[in-house]
mmCIF file of N, CA, C and O in Angstrom:
data_model
loop_
_atom_site.group_PDB
_atom_site.id
_atom_site.type_symbol
_atom_site.label_atom_id
_atom_site.label_comp_id
_atom_site.label_asym_id
_atom_site.label_seq_id
_atom_site.Cartn_x
_atom_site.Cartn_y
_atom_site.Cartn_z
ATOM 1 N N MET A 1 150.307 -63.471 -30.863
ATOM 2 C CA MET A 1 149.003 -62.888 -30.657
ATOM 3 C C MET A 1 149.089 -61.902 -29.490
ATOM 4 O O MET A 1 149.537 -62.244 -28.414
ATOM 5 N N ALA A 2 148.640 -60.676 -29.715
ATOM 6 C CA ALA A 2 148.628 -59.654 -28.668
ATOM 7 C C ALA A 2 147.550 -59.972 -27.647
ATOM 8 O O ALA A 2 146.466 -60.422 -27.993
ATOM 9 N N THR A 3 147.874 -59.754 -26.387
ATOM 10 C CA THR A 3 146.897 -60.019 -25.331
ATOM 11 C C THR A 3 146.489 -58.741 -24.614
ATOM 12 O O THR A 3 145.843 -58.800 -23.591
ATOM 13 N N GLU A 4 146.873 -57.601 -25.146
ATOM 14 C CA GLU A 4 146.502 -56.331 -24.547
ATOM 15 C C GLU A 4 145.618 -55.558 -25.502
ATOM 16 O O GLU A 4 145.688 -55.747 -26.713
ATOM 17 N N ILE A 5 144.810 -54.696 -24.912
ATOM 18 C CA ILE A 5 144.071 -53.753 -25.727
ATOM 19 C C ILE A 5 144.430 -52.361 -25.241
ATOM 20 O O ILE A 5 144.789 -52.162 -24.088
ATOM 21 N N ILE A 6 144.362 -51.418 -26.147
ATOM 22 C CA ILE A 6 144.642 -50.035 -25.814
ATOM 23 C C ILE A 6 143.298 -49.334 -25.702
ATOM 24 O O ILE A 6 142.451 -49.445 -26.597
ATOM 25 N N GLN A 7 143.087 -48.623 -24.597
ATOM 26 C CA GLN A 7 141.825 -47.948 -24.365
ATOM 27 C C GLN A 7 142.091 -46.496 -24.003
ATOM 28 O O GLN A 7 143.022 -46.196 -23.272
ATOM 29 N N LYS A 8 141.263 -45.597 -24.530
ATOM 30 C CA LYS A 8 141.359 -44.201 -24.144
ATOM 31 C C LYS A 8 139.958 -43.603 -24.132
ATOM 32 O O LYS A 8 139.016 -44.175 -24.685
ATOM 33 N N GLU A 9 139.863 -42.435 -23.537
ATOM 34 C CA GLU A 9 138.570 -41.791 -23.360
ATOM 35 C C GLU A 9 138.679 -40.315 -23.729
ATOM 36 O O GLU A 9 139.691 -39.680 -23.470
ATOM 37 N N GLU A 10 137.624 -39.793 -24.344
ATOM 38 C CA GLU A 10 137.574 -38.364 -24.641
ATOM 39 C C GLU A 10 136.118 -37.904 -24.607
ATOM 40 O O GLU A 10 135.200 -38.707 -24.750
ATOM 41 N N GLN A 11 135.935 -36.627 -24.414
ATOM 42 C CA GLN A 11 134.609 -36.039 -24.341
ATOM 43 C C GLN A 11 134.332 -35.237 -25.604
ATOM 44 O O GLN A 11 135.166 -34.436 -26.022
ATOM 45 N N LEU A 12 133.161 -35.439 -26.213
ATOM 46 C CA LEU A 12 132.768 -34.670 -27.379
ATOM 47 C C LEU A 12 131.905 -33.484 -26.939
ATOM 48 O O LEU A 12 131.259 -33.532 -25.887
ATOM 49 N N ASP A 13 131.838 -32.464 -27.770
ATOM 50 C CA ASP A 13 131.050 -31.269 -27.454
ATOM 51 C C ASP A 13 129.559 -31.554 -27.352
ATOM 52 O O ASP A 13 128.838 -30.814 -26.700
ATOM 53 N N ASN A 14 129.084 -32.619 -27.993
ATOM 54 C CA ASN A 14 127.653 -32.929 -27.986
ATOM 55 C C ASN A 14 127.217 -33.778 -26.790
ATOM 56 O O ASN A 14 126.106 -34.295 -26.757
ATOM 57 N N GLY A 15 128.101 -33.941 -25.801
ATOM 58 C CA GLY A 15 127.741 -34.664 -24.585
ATOM 59 C C GLY A 15 128.102 -36.137 -24.570
ATOM 60 O O GLY A 15 127.977 -36.797 -23.538
ATOM 61 N N TRP A 16 128.540 -36.669 -25.692
ATOM 62 C CA TRP A 16 128.933 -38.071 -25.747
ATOM 63 C C TRP A 16 130.348 -38.241 -25.206
ATOM 64 O O TRP A 16 131.224 -37.439 -25.500
ATOM 65 N N THR A 17 130.548 -39.290 -24.443
ATOM 66 C CA THR A 17 131.879 -39.699 -24.033
ATOM 67 C C THR A 17 132.307 -40.819 -24.971
ATOM 68 O O THR A 17 131.570 -41.789 -25.164
ATOM 69 N N VAL A 18 133.479 -40.661 -25.573
ATOM 70 C CA VAL A 18 133.995 -41.656 -26.518
ATOM 71 C C VAL A 18 135.004 -42.537 -25.805
ATOM 72 O O VAL A 18 135.972 -42.051 -25.225
ATOM 73 N N TRP A 19 134.766 -43.829 -25.867
ATOM 74 C CA TRP A 19 135.671 -44.844 -25.314
ATOM 75 C C TRP A 19 136.257 -45.569 -26.525
ATOM 76 O O TRP A 19 135.575 -46.322 -27.196
ATOM 77 N N SER A 20 137.503 -45.297 -26.834
ATOM 78 C CA SER A 20 138.165 -45.893 -27.989
ATOM 79 C C SER A 20 138.948 -47.127 -27.557
ATOM 80 O O SER A 20 139.693 -47.077 -26.583
ATOM 81 N N VAL A 21 138.761 -48.200 -28.309
ATOM 82 C CA VAL A 21 139.461 -49.450 -28.027
ATOM 83 C C VAL A 21 140.226 -49.863 -29.283
ATOM 84 O O VAL A 21 139.701 -49.777 -30.389
ATOM 85 N N GLU A 22 141.453 -50.321 -29.077
ATOM 86 C CA GLU A 22 142.281 -50.792 -30.182
ATOM 87 C C GLU A 22 142.759 -52.202 -29.862
ATOM 88 O O GLU A 22 143.315 -52.456 -28.796
ATOM 89 N N GLY A 23 142.512 -53.124 -30.780
ATOM 90 C CA GLY A 23 142.947 -54.507 -30.595
ATOM 91 C C GLY A 23 141.777 -55.467 -30.620
ATOM 92 O O GLY A 23 140.739 -55.192 -31.199
ATOM 93 N N ARG A 24 141.958 -56.586 -29.958
ATOM 94 C CA ARG A 24 140.956 -57.647 -29.920
ATOM 95 C C ARG A 24 140.143 -57.567 -28.625
ATOM 96 O O ARG A 24 140.714 -57.378 -27.556
ATOM 97 N N ILE A 25 138.836 -57.739 -28.743
ATOM 98 C CA ILE A 25 137.996 -57.898 -27.550
ATOM 99 C C ILE A 25 137.566 -59.357 -27.562
ATOM 100 O O ILE A 25 136.692 -59.769 -28.313
ATOM 101 N N ASP A 26 138.250 -60.134 -26.715
ATOM 102 C CA ASP A 26 138.041 -61.581 -26.695
ATOM 103 C C ASP A 26 138.099 -62.083 -25.256
ATOM 104 O O ASP A 26 138.075 -61.285 -24.318
ATOM 105 N N ALA A 27 138.188 -63.383 -25.073
ATOM 106 C CA ALA A 27 138.197 -63.961 -23.731
ATOM 107 C C ALA A 27 139.362 -63.453 -22.888
ATOM 108 O O ALA A 27 139.251 -63.317 -21.672
ATOM 109 N N VAL A 28 140.471 -63.140 -23.514
ATOM 110 C CA VAL A 28 141.660 -62.678 -22.792
ATOM 111 C C VAL A 28 141.507 -61.228 -22.340
ATOM 112 O O VAL A 28 141.911 -60.869 -21.241
ATOM 113 N N THR A 29 140.892 -60.394 -23.155
ATOM 114 C CA THR A 29 140.837 -58.954 -22.879
ATOM 115 C C THR A 29 139.474 -58.456 -22.394
ATOM 116 O O THR A 29 139.352 -57.302 -21.989
ATOM 117 N N SER A 30 138.448 -59.292 -22.443
ATOM 118 C CA SER A 30 137.094 -58.810 -22.161
ATOM 119 C C SER A 30 136.910 -58.308 -20.731
ATOM 120 O O SER A 30 136.205 -57.323 -20.514
ATOM 121 N N ASP A 31 137.540 -58.940 -19.759
ATOM 122 C CA ASP A 31 137.390 -58.471 -18.368
ATOM 123 C C ASP A 31 137.973 -57.068 -18.197
ATOM 124 O O ASP A 31 137.366 -56.204 -17.550
ATOM 125 N N THR A 32 139.134 -56.831 -18.786
ATOM 126 C CA THR A 32 139.760 -55.510 -18.725
ATOM 127 C C THR A 32 138.901 -54.482 -19.445
ATOM 128 O O THR A 32 138.684 -53.372 -18.942
ATOM 129 N N ALA A 33 138.392 -54.847 -20.613
ATOM 130 C CA ALA A 33 137.542 -53.929 -21.373
ATOM 131 C C ALA A 33 136.263 -53.625 -20.615
ATOM 132 O O ALA A 33 135.846 -52.465 -20.532
ATOM 133 N N TYR A 34 135.641 -54.640 -20.040
ATOM 134 C CA TYR A 34 134.397 -54.411 -19.303
ATOM 135 C C TYR A 34 134.639 -53.493 -18.111
ATOM 136 O O TYR A 34 133.859 -52.569 -17.872
ATOM 137 N N ALA A 35 135.698 -53.723 -17.379
ATOM 138 C CA ALA A 35 135.996 -52.891 -16.208
ATOM 139 C C ALA A 35 136.154 -51.424 -16.614
ATOM 140 O O ALA A 35 135.644 -50.521 -15.936
ATOM 141 N N LYS A 36 136.839 -51.177 -17.709
ATOM 142 C CA LYS A 36 137.032 -49.803 -18.181
ATOM 143 C C LYS A 36 135.710 -49.212 -18.655
ATOM 144 O O LYS A 36 135.377 -48.067 -18.337
ATOM 145 N N GLY A 37 134.936 -49.968 -19.409
ATOM 146 C CA GLY A 37 133.639 -49.494 -19.878
ATOM 147 C C GLY A 37 132.705 -49.177 -18.732
ATOM 148 O O GLY A 37 132.011 -48.160 -18.734
ATOM 149 N N GLU A 38 132.700 -50.032 -17.724
ATOM 150 C CA GLU A 38 131.868 -49.826 -16.535
ATOM 151 C C GLU A 38 132.302 -48.560 -15.790
ATOM 152 O O GLU A 38 131.460 -47.763 -15.367
ATOM 153 N N GLU A 39 133.602 -48.370 -15.665
ATOM 154 C CA GLU A 39 134.152 -47.183 -14.995
ATOM 155 C C GLU A 39 133.726 -45.902 -15.719
ATOM 156 O O GLU A 39 133.288 -44.939 -15.089
ATOM 157 N N ILE A 40 133.838 -45.896 -17.026
ATOM 158 C CA ILE A 40 133.462 -44.713 -17.799
ATOM 159 C C ILE A 40 131.953 -44.481 -17.727
ATOM 160 O O ILE A 40 131.489 -43.353 -17.561
ATOM 161 N N LEU A 41 131.173 -45.550 -17.823
ATOM 162 C CA LEU A 41 129.722 -45.435 -17.786
ATOM 163 C C LEU A 41 129.226 -44.843 -16.473
ATOM 164 O O LEU A 41 128.213 -44.149 -16.439
ATOM 165 N N GLU A 42 129.940 -45.085 -15.405
ATOM 166 C CA GLU A 42 129.529 -44.537 -14.107
ATOM 167 C C GLU A 42 129.484 -43.009 -14.112
ATOM 168 O O GLU A 42 128.666 -42.409 -13.444
ATOM 169 N N ARG A 43 130.343 -42.368 -14.892
ATOM 170 C CA ARG A 43 130.392 -40.911 -14.881
ATOM 171 C C ARG A 43 129.874 -40.275 -16.166
ATOM 172 O O ARG A 43 129.823 -39.047 -16.279
ATOM 173 N N ALA A 44 129.494 -41.078 -17.146
ATOM 174 C CA ALA A 44 129.009 -40.554 -18.428
ATOM 175 C C ALA A 44 127.508 -40.785 -18.555
ATOM 176 O O ALA A 44 126.997 -41.818 -18.138
ATOM 177 N N GLU A 45 126.828 -39.838 -19.155
ATOM 178 C CA GLU A 45 125.401 -40.003 -19.444
ATOM 179 C C GLU A 45 125.191 -40.686 -20.788
ATOM 180 O O GLU A 45 124.218 -41.403 -20.989
ATOM 181 N N LYS A 46 126.123 -40.432 -21.705
ATOM 182 C CA LYS A 46 126.055 -41.016 -23.050
ATOM 183 C C LYS A 46 127.442 -41.534 -23.405
ATOM 184 O O LYS A 46 128.390 -40.768 -23.485
ATOM 185 N N LEU A 47 127.531 -42.856 -23.602
ATOM 186 C CA LEU A 47 128.818 -43.497 -23.881
ATOM 187 C C LEU A 47 128.769 -44.200 -25.231
ATOM 188 O O LEU A 47 127.847 -44.953 -25.517
ATOM 189 N N VAL A 48 129.780 -43.931 -26.055
ATOM 190 C CA VAL A 48 129.910 -44.618 -27.331
ATOM 191 C C VAL A 48 131.259 -45.331 -27.368
ATOM 192 O O VAL A 48 132.280 -44.751 -27.014
ATOM 193 N N LEU A 49 131.224 -46.594 -27.745
ATOM 194 C CA LEU A 49 132.445 -47.371 -27.942
ATOM 195 C C LEU A 49 132.891 -47.190 -29.385
ATOM 196 O O LEU A 49 132.195 -47.601 -30.319
ATOM 197 N N ASP A 50 134.020 -46.518 -29.565
ATOM 198 C CA ASP A 50 134.602 -46.317 -30.891
ATOM 199 C C ASP A 50 135.334 -47.597 -31.272
ATOM 200 O O ASP A 50 136.358 -47.945 -30.692
ATOM 201 N N MET A 51 134.801 -48.306 -32.263
ATOM 202 C CA MET A 51 135.318 -49.622 -32.644
ATOM 203 C C MET A 51 136.145 -49.593 -33.930
ATOM 204 O O MET A 51 136.444 -50.644 -34.497
ATOM 205 N N ARG A 52 136.551 -48.416 -34.386
ATOM 206 C CA ARG A 52 137.299 -48.326 -35.645
ATOM 207 C C ARG A 52 138.564 -49.164 -35.637
ATOM 208 O O ARG A 52 138.980 -49.666 -36.676
ATOM 209 N N LYS A 53 139.196 -49.318 -34.469
ATOM 210 C CA LYS A 53 140.459 -50.055 -34.401
ATOM 211 C C LYS A 53 140.330 -51.396 -33.683
ATOM 212 O O LYS A 53 141.321 -51.993 -33.296
ATOM 213 N N VAL A 54 139.089 -51.850 -33.502
ATOM 214 C CA VAL A 54 138.871 -53.189 -32.934
ATOM 215 C C VAL A 54 139.003 -54.180 -34.086
ATOM 216 O O VAL A 54 138.272 -54.121 -35.069
ATOM 217 N N SER A 55 139.959 -55.083 -33.964
ATOM 218 C CA SER A 55 140.248 -56.018 -35.051
ATOM 219 C C SER A 55 139.500 -57.344 -34.937
ATOM 220 O O SER A 55 139.403 -58.083 -35.910
ATOM 221 N N TYR A 56 138.954 -57.631 -33.752
ATOM 222 C CA TYR A 56 138.294 -58.913 -33.533
ATOM 223 C C TYR A 56 137.339 -58.781 -32.360
ATOM 224 O O TYR A 56 137.670 -58.154 -31.352
ATOM 225 N N LEU A 57 136.148 -59.375 -32.495
ATOM 226 C CA LEU A 57 135.150 -59.365 -31.430
ATOM 227 C C LEU A 57 134.628 -60.784 -31.263
ATOM 228 O O LEU A 57 133.998 -61.329 -32.168
ATOM 229 N N SER A 58 134.926 -61.387 -30.121
ATOM 230 C CA SER A 58 134.488 -62.763 -29.862
ATOM 231 C C SER A 58 133.160 -62.752 -29.105
ATOM 232 O O SER A 58 132.610 -61.693 -28.797
ATOM 233 N N SER A 59 132.678 -63.928 -28.775
ATOM 234 C CA SER A 59 131.445 -64.017 -27.979
ATOM 235 C C SER A 59 131.634 -63.365 -26.610
ATOM 236 O O SER A 59 130.694 -62.791 -26.058
ATOM 237 N N ALA A 60 132.847 -63.403 -26.083
ATOM 238 C CA ALA A 60 133.128 -62.714 -24.816
ATOM 239 C C ALA A 60 132.993 -61.204 -25.000
ATOM 240 O O ALA A 60 132.521 -60.497 -24.105
ATOM 241 N N GLY A 61 133.381 -60.712 -26.157
ATOM 242 C CA GLY A 61 133.225 -59.296 -26.468
ATOM 243 C C GLY A 61 131.762 -58.918 -26.616
ATOM 244 O O GLY A 61 131.323 -57.865 -26.143
ATOM 245 N N ILE A 62 130.993 -59.776 -27.272
ATOM 246 C CA ILE A 62 129.554 -59.540 -27.403
ATOM 247 C C ILE A 62 128.921 -59.465 -26.019
ATOM 248 O O ILE A 62 128.085 -58.605 -25.740
ATOM 249 N N ARG A 63 129.357 -60.354 -25.152
ATOM 250 C CA ARG A 63 128.818 -60.399 -23.787
ATOM 251 C C ARG A 63 129.036 -59.069 -23.064
ATOM 252 O O ARG A 63 128.135 -58.564 -22.399
ATOM 253 N N ILE A 64 130.213 -58.473 -23.192
ATOM 254 C CA ILE A 64 130.439 -57.218 -22.474
ATOM 255 C C ILE A 64 129.613 -56.088 -23.082
ATOM 256 O O ILE A 64 129.144 -55.213 -22.357
ATOM 257 N N LEU A 65 129.400 -56.104 -24.391
ATOM 258 C CA LEU A 65 128.546 -55.087 -25.009
ATOM 259 C C LEU A 65 127.121 -55.190 -24.482
ATOM 260 O O LEU A 65 126.489 -54.180 -24.153
ATOM 261 N N VAL A 66 126.621 -56.406 -24.376
ATOM 262 C CA VAL A 66 125.272 -56.616 -23.848
ATOM 263 C C VAL A 66 125.199 -56.174 -22.382
ATOM 264 O O VAL A 66 124.252 -55.482 -21.984
ATOM 265 N N ARG A 67 126.186 -56.539 -21.600
ATOM 266 C CA ARG A 67 126.197 -56.152 -20.175
ATOM 267 C C ARG A 67 126.243 -54.637 -20.006
ATOM 268 O O ARG A 67 125.530 -54.076 -19.163
ATOM 269 N N LEU A 68 127.058 -53.953 -20.799
ATOM 270 C CA LEU A 68 127.134 -52.495 -20.706
ATOM 271 C C LEU A 68 125.834 -51.847 -21.174
ATOM 272 O O LEU A 68 125.370 -50.869 -20.585
ATOM 273 N N PHE A 69 125.228 -52.393 -22.228
ATOM 274 C CA PHE A 69 123.953 -51.875 -22.708
ATOM 275 C C PHE A 69 122.883 -51.997 -21.623
ATOM 276 O O PHE A 69 122.141 -51.048 -21.352
ATOM 277 N N LYS A 70 122.793 -53.168 -20.996
ATOM 278 C CA LYS A 70 121.798 -53.382 -19.938
ATOM 279 C C LYS A 70 122.050 -52.459 -18.745
ATOM 280 O O LYS A 70 121.109 -51.914 -18.166
ATOM 281 N N ARG A 71 123.302 -52.290 -18.385
ATOM 282 C CA ARG A 71 123.654 -51.416 -17.260
ATOM 283 C C ARG A 71 123.262 -49.972 -17.571
ATOM 284 O O ARG A 71 122.692 -49.280 -16.736
ATOM 285 N N ALA A 72 123.566 -49.527 -18.775
ATOM 286 C CA ALA A 72 123.213 -48.159 -19.183
ATOM 287 C C ALA A 72 121.699 -47.973 -19.173
ATOM 288 O O ALA A 72 121.190 -46.960 -18.658
ATOM 289 N N LYS A 73 120.987 -48.922 -19.705
ATOM 290 C CA LYS A 73 119.526 -48.831 -19.756
ATOM 291 C C LYS A 73 118.936 -48.755 -18.347
ATOM 292 O O LYS A 73 118.046 -47.947 -18.083
ATOM 293 N N LYS A 74 119.452 -49.576 -17.453
ATOM 294 C CA LYS A 74 118.976 -49.592 -16.070
ATOM 295 C C LYS A 74 119.218 -48.236 -15.390
ATOM 296 O O LYS A 74 118.424 -47.790 -14.571
ATOM 297 N N GLN A 75 120.309 -47.587 -15.745
ATOM 298 C CA GLN A 75 120.656 -46.289 -15.163
ATOM 299 C C GLN A 75 120.096 -45.118 -15.978
ATOM 300 O O GLN A 75 120.429 -43.965 -15.712
ATOM 301 N N GLU A 76 119.277 -45.437 -16.980
ATOM 302 C CA GLU A 76 118.675 -44.435 -17.865
ATOM 303 C C GLU A 76 119.744 -43.588 -18.560
ATOM 304 O O GLU A 76 119.643 -42.366 -18.667
ATOM 305 N N LYS A 77 120.762 -44.279 -19.043
ATOM 306 C CA LYS A 77 121.849 -43.664 -19.801
ATOM 307 C C LYS A 77 121.853 -44.268 -21.201
ATOM 308 O O LYS A 77 121.122 -45.217 -21.471
ATOM 309 N N GLU A 78 122.683 -43.711 -22.072
ATOM 310 C CA GLU A 78 122.794 -44.227 -23.430
ATOM 311 C C GLU A 78 124.139 -44.921 -23.620
ATOM 312 O O GLU A 78 125.164 -44.445 -23.140
ATOM 313 N N PHE A 79 124.103 -46.044 -24.346
ATOM 314 C CA PHE A 79 125.323 -46.755 -24.728
ATOM 315 C C PHE A 79 125.149 -47.246 -26.154
ATOM 316 O O PHE A 79 124.130 -47.842 -26.503
ATOM 317 N N THR A 80 126.129 -46.975 -26.985
ATOM 318 C CA THR A 80 126.104 -47.438 -28.362
ATOM 319 C C THR A 80 127.528 -47.706 -28.833
ATOM 320 O O THR A 80 128.477 -47.538 -28.070
ATOM 321 N N VAL A 81 127.643 -48.148 -30.064
ATOM 322 C CA VAL A 81 128.944 -48.380 -30.690
ATOM 323 C C VAL A 81 128.988 -47.625 -32.013
ATOM 324 O O VAL A 81 127.951 -47.338 -32.612
ATOM 325 N N ALA A 82 130.202 -47.336 -32.468
ATOM 326 C CA ALA A 82 130.370 -46.640 -33.748
ATOM 327 C C ALA A 82 131.655 -47.099 -34.424
ATOM 328 O O ALA A 82 132.615 -47.477 -33.756
ATOM 329 N N GLY A 83 131.629 -47.059 -35.733
ATOM 330 C CA GLY A 83 132.843 -47.276 -36.509
ATOM 331 C C GLY A 83 133.265 -48.711 -36.747
ATOM 332 O O GLY A 83 134.343 -48.945 -37.293
ATOM 333 N N ALA A 84 132.441 -49.677 -36.377
ATOM 334 C CA ALA A 84 132.824 -51.079 -36.605
ATOM 335 C C ALA A 84 132.947 -51.343 -38.099
ATOM 336 O O ALA A 84 132.153 -50.848 -38.898
ATOM 337 N N ALA A 85 133.948 -52.117 -38.469
ATOM 338 C CA ALA A 85 134.179 -52.421 -39.885
ATOM 339 C C ALA A 85 134.519 -53.891 -40.066
ATOM 340 O O ALA A 85 134.844 -54.597 -39.108
ATOM 341 N N ASP A 86 134.410 -54.328 -41.288
ATOM 342 C CA ASP A 86 134.829 -55.666 -41.698
ATOM 343 C C ASP A 86 134.214 -56.767 -40.834
ATOM 344 O O ASP A 86 133.011 -56.795 -40.640
ATOM 345 N N MET A 87 135.054 -57.641 -40.289
ATOM 346 C CA MET A 87 134.575 -58.794 -39.530
ATOM 347 C C MET A 87 133.809 -58.382 -38.272
ATOM 348 O O MET A 87 132.808 -59.003 -37.912
ATOM 349 N N VAL A 88 134.267 -57.339 -37.613
ATOM 350 C CA VAL A 88 133.591 -56.880 -36.389
ATOM 351 C C VAL A 88 132.179 -56.412 -36.719
ATOM 352 O O VAL A 88 131.218 -56.733 -36.006
ATOM 353 N N LYS A 89 132.033 -55.692 -37.796
ATOM 354 C CA LYS A 89 130.707 -55.229 -38.230
ATOM 355 C C LYS A 89 129.813 -56.429 -38.553
ATOM 356 O O LYS A 89 128.628 -56.447 -38.209
ATOM 357 N N MET A 90 130.365 -57.436 -39.208
ATOM 358 C CA MET A 90 129.595 -58.638 -39.528
ATOM 359 C C MET A 90 129.124 -59.352 -38.272
ATOM 360 O O MET A 90 127.986 -59.816 -38.205
ATOM 361 N N VAL A 91 129.986 -59.423 -37.252
ATOM 362 C CA VAL A 91 129.608 -60.067 -35.993
ATOM 363 C C VAL A 91 128.453 -59.308 -35.350
ATOM 364 O O VAL A 91 127.482 -59.910 -34.884
ATOM 365 N N LEU A 92 128.535 -57.978 -35.331
ATOM 366 C CA LEU A 92 127.452 -57.173 -34.761
ATOM 367 C C LEU A 92 126.152 -57.363 -35.536
ATOM 368 O O LEU A 92 125.078 -57.493 -34.945
ATOM 369 N N GLU A 93 126.239 -57.406 -36.850
ATOM 370 C CA GLU A 93 125.056 -57.596 -37.681
ATOM 371 C C GLU A 93 124.474 -58.994 -37.525
ATOM 372 O O GLU A 93 123.254 -59.152 -37.393
ATOM 373 N N ASP A 94 125.319 -60.014 -37.526
ATOM 374 C CA ASP A 94 124.844 -61.396 -37.408
ATOM 375 C C ASP A 94 124.173 -61.665 -36.068
ATOM 376 O O ASP A 94 123.274 -62.502 -35.973
ATOM 377 N N SER A 95 124.613 -60.961 -35.033
ATOM 378 C CA SER A 95 124.022 -61.142 -33.703
ATOM 379 C C SER A 95 122.873 -60.160 -33.443
ATOM 380 O O SER A 95 122.275 -60.186 -32.377
ATOM 381 N N ASP A 96 122.583 -59.299 -34.408
ATOM 382 C CA ASP A 96 121.572 -58.239 -34.308
ATOM 383 C C ASP A 96 121.906 -57.191 -33.254
ATOM 384 O O ASP A 96 121.064 -56.370 -32.903
ATOM 385 N N LEU A 97 123.122 -57.202 -32.767
ATOM 386 C CA LEU A 97 123.528 -56.175 -31.802
ATOM 387 C C LEU A 97 123.599 -54.794 -32.432
ATOM 388 O O LEU A 97 123.398 -53.798 -31.760
ATOM 389 N N ASP A 98 123.873 -54.738 -33.725
ATOM 390 C CA ASP A 98 123.907 -53.436 -34.388
ATOM 391 C C ASP A 98 122.560 -52.735 -34.264
ATOM 392 O O ASP A 98 122.496 -51.518 -34.070
ATOM 393 N N THR A 99 121.463 -53.501 -34.299
ATOM 394 C CA THR A 99 120.120 -52.943 -34.168
ATOM 395 C C THR A 99 119.826 -52.587 -32.708
ATOM 396 O O THR A 99 119.348 -51.495 -32.417
ATOM 397 N N VAL A 100 120.106 -53.510 -31.818
ATOM 398 C CA VAL A 100 119.841 -53.287 -30.393
ATOM 399 C C VAL A 100 120.605 -52.074 -29.878
ATOM 400 O O VAL A 100 120.052 -51.228 -29.167
ATOM 401 N N LEU A 101 121.881 -51.977 -30.248
ATOM 402 C CA LEU A 101 122.727 -50.878 -29.776
ATOM 403 C C LEU A 101 122.593 -49.613 -30.623
ATOM 404 O O LEU A 101 123.219 -48.606 -30.308
ATOM 405 N N LYS A 102 121.781 -49.684 -31.675
ATOM 406 C CA LYS A 102 121.647 -48.555 -32.604
ATOM 407 C C LYS A 102 123.030 -48.096 -33.073
ATOM 408 O O LYS A 102 123.412 -46.935 -32.953
ATOM 409 N N ALA A 103 123.791 -49.060 -33.577
ATOM 410 C CA ALA A 103 125.166 -48.825 -34.008
ATOM 411 C C ALA A 103 125.235 -47.718 -35.063
ATOM 412 O O ALA A 103 124.388 -47.654 -35.955
ATOM 413 N N ARG A 104 126.243 -46.897 -34.946
ATOM 414 C CA ARG A 104 126.489 -45.825 -35.904
ATOM 415 C C ARG A 104 127.679 -46.206 -36.786
ATOM 416 O O ARG A 104 128.583 -46.885 -36.332
ATOM 417 N N ASP A 105 127.648 -45.718 -38.019
ATOM 418 C CA ASP A 105 128.766 -45.984 -38.920
ATOM 419 C C ASP A 105 130.017 -45.236 -38.481
ATOM 420 O O ASP A 105 131.134 -45.701 -38.668
ATOM 421 N N SER A 106 129.829 -44.048 -37.898
ATOM 422 C CA SER A 106 130.970 -43.247 -37.447
ATOM 423 C C SER A 106 130.558 -42.358 -36.284
ATOM 424 O O SER A 106 129.372 -42.199 -36.000
ATOM 425 N N LEU A 107 131.542 -41.766 -35.646
ATOM 426 C CA LEU A 107 131.271 -40.844 -34.538
ATOM 427 C C LEU A 107 130.514 -39.617 -35.023
ATOM 428 O O LEU A 107 129.775 -38.997 -34.243
ATOM 429 N N ALA A 108 130.659 -39.269 -36.286
ATOM 430 C CA ALA A 108 129.946 -38.115 -36.844
ATOM 431 C C ALA A 108 128.433 -38.332 -36.864
ATOM 432 O O ALA A 108 127.679 -37.370 -36.959
ATOM 433 N N ASP A 109 128.002 -39.577 -36.733
ATOM 434 C CA ASP A 109 126.564 -39.900 -36.757
ATOM 435 C C ASP A 109 125.891 -39.788 -35.397
ATOM 436 O O ASP A 109 124.699 -40.061 -35.277
ATOM 437 N N LEU A 110 126.618 -39.381 -34.389
ATOM 438 C CA LEU A 110 126.029 -39.264 -33.047
ATOM 439 C C LEU A 110 125.169 -38.021 -32.936
ATOM 440 O O LEU A 110 125.408 -37.013 -33.507
#
């Protein structure tokens, strides 16, 4: 089982900052993911987590999404997710986070 996640950042022409994550967001990786998300959110007005390559999202992963959403809202910034598929999409839907975060099917929907 891999215990690392790969994270990268890019800026889109429409003002969104894309934070791409590859791997599992779980109890092992959630602290690292949250720290990176928090760092990016500090300098971005609009942050989207690209979840196309996220293979697993645990309750610890849900927790960091909620924390980042609350932080963004408090700072009057935007935070959402895009590209979740399969099991990850089901987790977001079952927890109603897809609605709260206004999840997009793809980055093209921003």
